[in-house]
Amino acid sequence: AVLDDATASASAKLWRTSRVVCCTASAAASLPLRLARIFGEAAEDLGFDVVVLDEAAAMLEPDAVAALGHGAAACVLVGDPSQLPPFSKWRDARRAGYGISLLERCVAGRAAPVFRLEDQYRMHPAISEAVSEAFYGGALRTPPAVAATRPLDAPLHFVDFCHAETRDGASLSNTFEATAVVAVVKALVAHGGHDPRCVAVLCFYNA
């Protein structure tokens, strides 16, 4: 009992003196119950001035709303609605109307100011240009300093290997595509002068 009291006291002090609290969206949804166990009725007086939701475009709308339900005076939704949609293990989420994130809904309805970061620092300019035209209306820019560090002569190619997948139970595979990828990698190493240790193959299949 003494240890429990000491733990509760330490938790209460930590909550009252913390300026920033980081947690997952699911933890934020159950936060009122946790605070009630520590503070009892006094938990109702605790709240957050600002809530920041990272990867908000990949978050189901109910999760986002639950995370905002703590008396926040303002919220900041950070994410990219042009990338992957909200993720859930619930297969019927989209059919039930949860295929759109709170961020995407706010952007579409212009419910709040939208700030888009247009300078990218990861991709070769040619790759960025293809992505920019396909998803961002040509708005992405590559700073000159970044472009100078991406000197590849052939940074981007699309190779169409049209062949059906095969299914083994719940598992999917594509032997034809795997063979083609191996051929491309061998060509990069043999004729492109690339070190095999510097070639990465990213795919949607588990190796």
mmCIF file of C-alpha atoms in Angstrom, residues 22-156:
data_model
loop_
_atom_site.group_PDB
_atom_site.id
_atom_site.type_symbol
_atom_site.label_atom_id
_atom_site.label_comp_id
_atom_site.label_asym_id
_atom_site.label_seq_id
_atom_site.Cartn_x
_atom_site.Cartn_y
_atom_site.Cartn_z
ATOM 1 C CA CYS A 22 3.655 12.182 -25.874
ATOM 2 C CA CYS A 23 1.555 9.085 -26.449
ATOM 3 C CA THR A 24 -0.203 7.032 -29.103
ATOM 4 C CA ALA A 25 -3.683 7.918 -30.316
ATOM 5 C CA SER A 26 -5.169 4.863 -28.591
ATOM 6 C CA ALA A 27 -3.511 5.845 -25.319
ATOM 7 C CA ALA A 28 -4.895 9.369 -25.698
ATOM 8 C CA ALA A 29 -8.407 7.965 -26.057
ATOM 9 C CA SER A 30 -8.144 6.179 -22.697
ATOM 10 C CA LEU A 31 -6.412 9.099 -20.988
ATOM 11 C CA PRO A 32 -9.457 10.239 -18.957
ATOM 12 C CA LEU A 33 -9.666 6.832 -17.272
ATOM 13 C CA ARG A 34 -5.984 6.905 -16.404
ATOM 14 C CA LEU A 35 -6.187 10.400 -14.968
ATOM 15 C CA ALA A 36 -9.308 9.513 -13.001
ATOM 16 C CA ARG A 37 -7.431 6.682 -11.301
ATOM 17 C CA ILE A 38 -4.719 9.134 -10.235
ATOM 18 C CA PHE A 39 -6.666 12.289 -9.404
ATOM 19 C CA GLY A 40 -10.251 11.166 -8.910
ATOM 20 C CA GLU A 41 -12.726 13.991 -9.522
ATOM 21 C CA ALA A 42 -9.878 16.484 -9.794
ATOM 22 C CA ALA A 43 -8.989 14.897 -13.142
ATOM 23 C CA GLU A 44 -11.755 16.968 -14.732
ATOM 24 C CA ASP A 45 -9.655 20.085 -14.179
ATOM 25 C CA LEU A 46 -6.741 18.706 -16.191
ATOM 26 C CA GLY A 47 -6.499 19.392 -19.902
ATOM 27 C CA PHE A 48 -4.178 20.270 -22.742
ATOM 28 C CA ASP A 49 -3.781 23.649 -24.405
ATOM 29 C CA VAL A 50 -2.719 22.184 -27.755
ATOM 30 C CA VAL A 51 -2.923 18.683 -29.206
ATOM 31 C CA VAL A 52 -0.602 17.728 -32.087
ATOM 32 C CA LEU A 53 -1.547 14.626 -34.087
ATOM 33 C CA ASP A 54 1.344 13.276 -36.142
ATOM 34 C CA GLU A 55 0.605 11.066 -39.177
ATOM 35 C CA ALA A 56 -2.954 12.346 -38.948
ATOM 36 C CA ALA A 57 -3.757 11.319 -42.532
ATOM 37 C CA ALA A 58 -3.171 7.662 -41.647
ATOM 38 C CA MET A 59 -5.379 7.809 -38.537
ATOM 39 C CA LEU A 60 -8.997 6.698 -38.425
ATOM 40 C CA GLU A 61 -11.325 9.613 -37.765
ATOM 41 C CA PRO A 62 -12.713 8.219 -34.454
ATOM 42 C CA ASP A 63 -9.148 7.832 -33.135
ATOM 43 C CA ALA A 64 -8.342 11.434 -34.026
ATOM 44 C CA VAL A 65 -11.536 12.754 -32.429
ATOM 45 C CA ALA A 66 -10.914 10.736 -29.261
ATOM 46 C CA ALA A 67 -7.407 12.161 -28.982
ATOM 47 C CA LEU A 68 -8.812 15.696 -29.211
ATOM 48 C CA GLY A 69 -11.396 15.221 -26.484
ATOM 49 C CA HIS A 70 -9.405 16.652 -23.595
ATOM 50 C CA GLY A 71 -10.360 20.299 -23.615
ATOM 51 C CA ALA A 72 -7.644 21.436 -26.022
ATOM 52 C CA ALA A 73 -7.960 25.039 -27.146
ATOM 53 C CA ALA A 74 -6.204 24.240 -30.426
ATOM 54 C CA CYS A 75 -5.045 21.267 -32.459
ATOM 55 C CA VAL A 76 -2.464 20.749 -35.183
ATOM 56 C CA LEU A 77 -2.955 17.890 -37.645
ATOM 57 C CA VAL A 78 0.306 16.844 -39.301
ATOM 58 C CA GLY A 79 0.270 14.452 -42.243
ATOM 59 C CA ASP A 80 -0.132 13.994 -45.968
ATOM 60 C CA PRO A 81 -3.577 13.056 -47.320
ATOM 61 C CA SER A 82 -1.966 12.341 -50.696
ATOM 62 C CA GLN A 83 -0.174 9.327 -49.240
ATOM 63 C CA LEU A 84 -1.644 6.198 -47.646
ATOM 64 C CA PRO A 85 -5.264 6.361 -46.392
ATOM 65 C CA PRO A 86 -6.244 5.671 -42.765
ATOM 66 C CA PHE A 87 -4.982 2.281 -41.659
ATOM 67 C CA SER A 88 -7.034 -0.230 -39.701
ATOM 68 C CA LYS A 89 -7.071 -3.991 -39.209
ATOM 69 C CA TRP A 90 -10.849 -3.702 -39.415
ATOM 70 C CA ARG A 91 -11.537 -4.858 -42.969
ATOM 71 C CA ASP A 92 -14.920 -3.146 -43.199
ATOM 72 C CA ALA A 93 -13.631 0.262 -42.062
ATOM 73 C CA ARG A 94 -13.923 1.864 -45.496
ATOM 74 C CA ARG A 95 -17.349 0.358 -46.123
ATOM 75 C CA ALA A 96 -18.502 1.703 -42.757
ATOM 76 C CA GLY A 97 -17.493 5.223 -43.723
ATOM 77 C CA TYR A 98 -14.074 5.396 -42.043
ATOM 78 C CA GLY A 99 -11.988 5.577 -45.207
ATOM 79 C CA ILE A 100 -11.274 9.292 -44.808
ATOM 80 C CA SER A 101 -9.136 10.882 -42.117
ATOM 81 C CA LEU A 102 -10.023 13.951 -40.075
ATOM 82 C CA LEU A 103 -7.107 15.737 -41.763
ATOM 83 C CA GLU A 104 -8.396 14.962 -45.248
ATOM 84 C CA ARG A 105 -11.902 16.063 -44.288
ATOM 85 C CA CYS A 106 -10.609 19.354 -42.888
ATOM 86 C CA VAL A 107 -8.462 20.017 -45.968
ATOM 87 C CA ALA A 108 -11.314 19.229 -48.371
ATOM 88 C CA GLY A 109 -13.785 21.369 -46.441
ATOM 89 C CA ARG A 110 -11.279 24.152 -45.737
ATOM 90 C CA ALA A 111 -12.256 23.962 -42.102
ATOM 91 C CA ALA A 112 -8.904 25.393 -40.998
ATOM 92 C CA PRO A 113 -5.791 27.000 -42.483
ATOM 93 C CA VAL A 114 -3.677 24.520 -44.453
ATOM 94 C CA PHE A 115 0.104 24.816 -44.678
ATOM 95 C CA ARG A 116 1.862 22.593 -47.198
ATOM 96 C CA LEU A 117 5.599 21.972 -47.105
ATOM 97 C CA GLU A 118 6.786 22.052 -50.706
ATOM 98 C CA ASP A 119 10.567 21.649 -50.361
ATOM 99 C CA GLN A 120 11.644 17.988 -50.344
ATOM 100 C CA TYR A 121 15.031 16.764 -49.101
ATOM 101 C CA ARG A 122 15.010 13.009 -49.744
ATOM 102 C CA MET A 123 14.579 12.228 -53.431
ATOM 103 C CA HIS A 124 16.574 12.796 -56.576
ATOM 104 C CA PRO A 125 15.011 15.759 -58.440
ATOM 105 C CA ALA A 126 13.819 13.487 -61.263
ATOM 106 C CA ILE A 127 12.057 11.161 -58.823
ATOM 107 C CA SER A 128 10.588 14.136 -56.990
ATOM 108 C CA GLU A 129 9.337 15.583 -60.272
ATOM 109 C CA ALA A 130 7.448 12.391 -61.124
ATOM 110 C CA VAL A 131 5.880 12.239 -57.665
ATOM 111 C CA SER A 132 5.102 15.944 -57.734
ATOM 112 C CA GLU A 133 3.286 15.765 -61.062
ATOM 113 C CA ALA A 134 1.375 12.614 -60.110
ATOM 114 C CA PHE A 135 0.195 13.641 -56.648
ATOM 115 C CA TYR A 136 0.924 17.306 -55.877
ATOM 116 C CA GLY A 137 0.107 19.251 -59.024
ATOM 117 C CA GLY A 138 3.776 19.951 -59.702
ATOM 118 C CA ALA A 139 4.210 21.895 -56.463
ATOM 119 C CA LEU A 140 7.186 20.027 -54.962
ATOM 120 C CA ARG A 141 10.618 21.647 -55.151
ATOM 121 C CA THR A 142 14.122 20.272 -54.616
ATOM 122 C CA PRO A 143 16.593 22.762 -53.065
ATOM 123 C CA PRO A 144 19.806 23.112 -55.123
ATOM 124 C CA ALA A 145 21.929 21.842 -52.227
ATOM 125 C CA VAL A 146 19.928 18.601 -52.174
ATOM 126 C CA ALA A 147 20.063 18.187 -55.962
ATOM 127 C CA ALA A 148 23.854 18.507 -55.829
ATOM 128 C CA THR A 149 24.084 15.435 -53.590
ATOM 129 C CA ARG A 150 22.010 13.271 -55.984
ATOM 130 C CA PRO A 151 24.307 12.926 -59.043
ATOM 131 C CA LEU A 152 22.876 9.696 -60.545
ATOM 132 C CA ASP A 153 22.573 9.791 -64.352
ATOM 133 C CA ALA A 154 19.553 7.448 -64.499
ATOM 134 C CA PRO A 155 17.622 8.078 -61.305
ATOM 135 C CA LEU A 156 14.172 6.946 -62.397
#
